[in-house]
Amino acid sequence: MALVLVPAFCLLSGACAQDWGVTLAPGPLAAGAGSCVTIPCSFTYPAGWNVSAVSWTRDGQQTVYHRDGARVHADFKGRVRYLGDLQHNCSLRVAGLRPGDQGTYRFRFEAAGDGRRDGWTSLPGQQLNVSDDRCQPSLGRRTEPGPSLTCSVGAACPHRPSWYDRDGARRSPEQTPGGAGATELRISPSQLAPGAALRCQVEGYWDECDSAPSQPLGTVAPSVPRVEGSWPAGKAALREGDGFTLRCQAAALRPVAGYV
């Protein structure tokens, strides 16, 4: 049986039983170790009340988020960001996920109104399942038989990777077996427009906080040399006869044999 926490004054008056609540994602959330997850959350309360404090806990024991950082459990310090506010948004982001982060997360808010103070805790809470990193995609580059960008996952991953462009559209290049049973995706610049960028995503293991599995690939612009000029400090401008230095920089150029 699901339990719902209702403030005592609501039971007595019957006026606000439907106004208090916390809405979380339906069903458990799943993420891979080392990645990041956002727990979507919103909350409501009667008009005329003001929220004074919010907090998140894990399994009712560890404080995951609190305005007073000293109350946050050591395991979560520096890895949690509260994305919400004191109005209606209570979303929470946890980065650098560890297997030990798995558990039930509960949001609590405290409010004051009509000369009273009360609090509300989300029940039953949001279940978060953290798997190992067997489905973390790995990016690479190959030059043979032609230039290409690769994305691979290990053989133990039950899912397969896919390429997505900036607009979120899936691209389906050829999947090839990788070493040790891994699955590898390859895509070449000739398949893309100039300046295109791709993201490699393994369904069910999207790391929404990390853009590392995204790589620009396309027509490479020619390396344009950059010339910088410098002269002695104190001179606002150069005059005829003054000395100066020119420095030329460019990536991927062969050693300079001479200047013209």
Coordinates of C-alpha atoms in Angstrom, one line a residue:
M1 CA 0.0 0.0 0.0
A2 CA 1.4 3.4 -0.9
L3 CA 1.6 5.9 1.9
V4 CA 0.9 9.6 1.4
L5 CA 2.0 12.2 4.0
V6 CA -0.7 14.8 4.7
P7 CA -0.1 17.7 7.1
A8 CA -2.3 17.5 10.2
F9 CA -4.0 20.8 9.7
C10 CA -5.1 19.7 6.2
L11 CA -6.8 16.6 7.7
L12 CA -8.6 18.9 10.1
S13 CA -9.7 21.5 7.6
G14 CA -10.0 19.4 4.5
A15 CA -9.2 22.5 2.5
C16 CA -5.8 21.8 1.2
A17 CA -5.4 18.0 1.0
Q18 CA -5.0 18.2 -2.8
D19 CA -2.7 21.1 -2.8
W20 CA 0.3 19.5 -1.2
G21 CA 2.4 17.1 -3.2
V22 CA 5.7 16.1 -4.9
T23 CA 5.8 14.7 -8.5
L24 CA 8.7 12.5 -9.5
A25 CA 9.5 10.5 -12.6
P26 CA 7.4 7.4 -13.1
G27 CA 9.3 4.2 -12.4
P28 CA 13.0 3.9 -11.5
L29 CA 15.7 5.9 -13.1
A30 CA 18.8 4.1 -14.5
A31 CA 22.3 5.4 -15.2
G32 CA 25.8 4.1 -15.5
A33 CA 28.6 4.5 -13.0
G34 CA 30.8 7.5 -13.8
S35 CA 28.0 9.3 -15.6
C36 CA 25.5 11.8 -14.4
V37 CA 21.7 11.8 -13.9
T38 CA 19.0 14.4 -13.3
I39 CA 16.1 13.4 -11.0
P40 CA 13.1 15.5 -12.4
C41 CA 10.9 16.8 -9.6
S42 CA 8.2 19.4 -9.0
F43 CA 6.2 20.2 -5.9
T44 CA 3.0 22.1 -5.0
Y45 CA 1.5 23.7 -1.9
P46 CA -1.4 25.9 -1.0
A47 CA -1.6 29.5 -2.0
G48 CA -0.4 31.9 0.6
W49 CA 2.4 29.6 1.9
N50 CA 6.1 30.3 1.4
V51 CA 8.7 27.6 1.2
S52 CA 11.7 28.3 3.5
A53 CA 13.9 25.2 3.1
V54 CA 14.4 22.2 0.8
S55 CA 16.5 19.1 1.0
W56 CA 17.2 15.7 -0.6
T57 CA 18.1 12.5 1.2
R58 CA 19.0 9.0 0.1
D59 CA 17.4 5.9 1.7
G60 CA 16.3 8.3 4.5
Q61 CA 19.8 8.3 6.0
Q62 CA 22.2 10.3 3.9
T63 CA 21.6 13.9 3.2
V64 CA 22.3 14.4 -0.5
Y65 CA 21.5 18.2 -0.7
H66 CA 20.9 20.9 1.9
R67 CA 21.4 24.6 1.9
D68 CA 23.8 24.1 4.8
G69 CA 26.6 22.2 3.1
A70 CA 27.9 20.9 6.5
R71 CA 24.9 18.7 6.7
V72 CA 25.6 17.0 3.3
H73 CA 27.0 13.5 3.5
A74 CA 30.7 13.3 2.6
D75 CA 30.0 10.9 -0.2
F76 CA 27.9 13.5 -2.1
K77 CA 29.9 16.6 -1.5
G78 CA 30.9 18.3 -4.7
R79 CA 28.9 15.9 -6.9
V80 CA 25.3 17.2 -6.4
R81 CA 23.6 20.3 -7.8
Y82 CA 20.1 21.5 -6.9
L83 CA 18.5 22.6 -10.2
G84 CA 15.3 23.8 -8.5
D85 CA 14.1 26.7 -6.5
L86 CA 11.9 27.5 -3.6
Q87 CA 8.8 27.8 -5.7
H88 CA 7.9 24.6 -7.6
N89 CA 11.0 23.0 -9.2
C90 CA 12.9 20.5 -7.1
S91 CA 15.0 18.7 -9.7
L92 CA 18.4 17.3 -8.6
R93 CA 21.5 16.5 -10.6
V94 CA 24.1 13.9 -9.3
A95 CA 27.4 13.6 -11.2
G96 CA 30.2 11.1 -11.0
L97 CA 27.7 8.3 -10.2
R98 CA 29.0 5.4 -8.1
P99 CA 27.4 2.0 -7.5
G100 CA 26.9 3.1 -3.8
D101 CA 24.6 5.9 -5.0
Q102 CA 21.9 3.4 -5.8
G103 CA 18.9 3.8 -3.6
T104 CA 15.7 5.7 -3.0
Y105 CA 15.9 9.5 -3.1
R106 CA 13.3 11.7 -1.3
F107 CA 12.7 15.4 -1.5
R108 CA 11.4 17.4 1.5
F109 CA 10.3 21.0 1.7
E110 CA 9.3 23.1 4.6
A111 CA 6.8 26.0 4.4
A112 CA 5.1 28.6 6.5
G113 CA 1.7 30.2 6.1
D114 CA -1.3 31.4 8.1
G115 CA 0.9 31.5 11.2
R116 CA 1.8 27.9 10.9
R117 CA 4.8 25.9 9.7
D118 CA 4.8 22.4 8.2
G119 CA 6.8 20.1 6.0
W120 CA 6.2 17.6 3.3
T121 CA 8.3 14.6 2.2
S122 CA 7.9 12.8 -1.1
L123 CA 6.8 9.2 -0.5
P124 CA 7.6 6.6 -1.6
G125 CA 10.5 8.5 -3.4
Q126 CA 12.5 8.1 -6.5
Q127 CA 14.4 4.8 -7.1
L128 CA 17.8 5.3 -8.8
N129 CA 19.6 2.2 -10.2
V130 CA 23.3 2.6 -10.9
S131 CA 25.0 0.0 -13.2
D132 CA 28.7 -0.5 -13.9
D133 CA 30.3 1.3 -16.8
R134 CA 30.2 -1.5 -19.3
C135 CA 28.1 0.6 -21.6
Q136 CA 30.1 3.8 -21.4
P137 CA 30.9 4.7 -25.0
S138 CA 34.5 5.2 -26.1
L139 CA 35.5 7.5 -28.9
G140 CA 38.5 7.1 -31.2
R141 CA 39.9 8.0 -34.6
R142 CA 41.1 5.8 -37.4
T143 CA 43.1 6.7 -40.5
E144 CA 42.9 3.3 -42.3
P145 CA 41.3 2.5 -44.7
G146 CA 40.2 6.2 -44.6
P147 CA 39.8 8.9 -41.9
S148 CA 36.9 8.0 -39.6
L149 CA 35.5 8.6 -36.1
T150 CA 34.7 5.5 -34.1
C151 CA 32.5 4.8 -31.2
S152 CA 32.6 1.5 -29.4
V153 CA 31.2 -0.3 -26.4
G154 CA 32.4 -3.4 -24.7
A155 CA 31.1 -6.9 -25.4
A156 CA 29.4 -7.0 -22.0
C157 CA 27.1 -4.2 -22.9
P158 CA 23.6 -5.5 -23.9
H159 CA 22.9 -2.3 -25.9
R160 CA 24.3 -0.9 -29.1
P161 CA 25.6 2.6 -29.7
S162 CA 24.1 5.1 -32.3
W163 CA 25.3 8.4 -33.7
Y164 CA 23.1 11.5 -33.2
D165 CA 23.6 14.9 -34.7
R166 CA 23.1 18.3 -33.0
D167 CA 19.4 18.3 -33.6
G168 CA 19.0 14.9 -32.0
A169 CA 18.4 13.0 -35.2
R170 CA 19.8 9.5 -35.4
R171 CA 22.3 8.6 -38.0
S172 CA 22.9 5.0 -38.9
P173 CA 26.4 4.3 -40.2
E174 CA 27.7 0.8 -40.5
Q175 CA 28.2 -1.2 -37.3
T176 CA 31.3 -3.4 -37.3
P177 CA 32.5 -6.0 -34.8
G178 CA 35.3 -4.6 -32.6
G179 CA 38.0 -6.2 -30.7
A180 CA 37.1 -8.7 -28.0
G181 CA 33.5 -8.8 -29.1
A182 CA 32.9 -5.1 -28.8
T183 CA 30.6 -3.2 -31.1
E184 CA 32.1 -0.3 -33.1
L185 CA 30.5 2.4 -35.2
R186 CA 32.4 4.2 -37.9
I187 CA 31.6 7.3 -39.8
S188 CA 33.7 9.3 -42.2
P189 CA 33.8 13.0 -43.0
S190 CA 32.5 12.4 -46.4
Q191 CA 29.1 11.4 -44.8
L192 CA 28.8 14.7 -43.1
A193 CA 28.3 18.4 -43.9
P194 CA 31.1 20.8 -43.0
G195 CA 31.1 21.7 -39.3
A196 CA 28.9 18.8 -38.3
A197 CA 29.0 17.5 -34.8
L198 CA 28.0 14.1 -33.6
R199 CA 27.2 12.5 -30.2
C200 CA 27.6 8.8 -29.6
Q201 CA 24.7 7.5 -27.4
V202 CA 24.1 4.1 -25.9
E203 CA 20.3 3.8 -25.3
G204 CA 19.6 3.7 -21.6
Y205 CA 23.0 4.9 -20.7
W206 CA 22.9 8.6 -21.8
D207 CA 25.2 10.8 -19.8
E208 CA 23.3 14.0 -19.9
C209 CA 25.8 16.0 -17.9
D210 CA 28.9 15.2 -20.0
S211 CA 29.4 16.2 -23.6
A212 CA 32.6 14.1 -23.9
P213 CA 30.9 11.5 -26.2
S214 CA 30.4 14.3 -28.7
Q215 CA 32.9 15.0 -31.4
P216 CA 33.0 17.5 -34.3
L217 CA 33.7 15.7 -37.6
G218 CA 33.4 17.0 -41.1
T219 CA 35.3 19.0 -43.6
V220 CA 38.4 20.2 -41.8
A221 CA 39.1 23.9 -42.5
P222 CA 42.5 24.7 -43.7
S223 CA 45.0 25.7 -41.1
V224 CA 45.1 29.5 -41.3
P225 CA 48.4 31.0 -40.0
R226 CA 48.0 33.6 -37.3
V227 CA 50.5 36.5 -37.2
E228 CA 51.0 38.5 -34.0
G229 CA 53.1 41.7 -33.8
S230 CA 54.8 43.1 -30.7
W231 CA 57.1 46.0 -30.0
P232 CA 58.7 47.6 -26.9
A233 CA 56.3 48.6 -24.1
G234 CA 55.4 52.2 -23.8
K235 CA 55.0 52.8 -27.5
A236 CA 51.4 53.4 -28.6
A237 CA 52.3 53.1 -32.3
L238 CA 55.2 52.3 -34.5
R239 CA 57.2 54.8 -36.4
E240 CA 59.6 54.5 -39.3
G241 CA 62.9 53.1 -38.0
D242 CA 61.3 51.4 -34.9
G243 CA 62.0 47.7 -34.2
F244 CA 59.3 45.1 -33.9
T245 CA 58.7 41.3 -33.7
L246 CA 56.4 39.2 -35.9
R247 CA 55.4 35.8 -34.6
C248 CA 53.6 33.4 -37.0
Q249 CA 51.6 30.4 -35.5
A250 CA 49.7 27.7 -37.3
A251 CA 48.8 24.1 -36.4
A252 CA 49.7 21.1 -38.5
L253 CA 52.1 23.0 -40.8
R254 CA 55.4 21.6 -41.9
P255 CA 58.6 23.2 -40.5
V256 CA 59.1 26.6 -42.0
A257 CA 61.9 26.7 -44.5
G258 CA 61.8 30.4 -45.1
Y259 CA 59.7 33.5 -45.0
V260 CA 58.7 35.8 -47.9

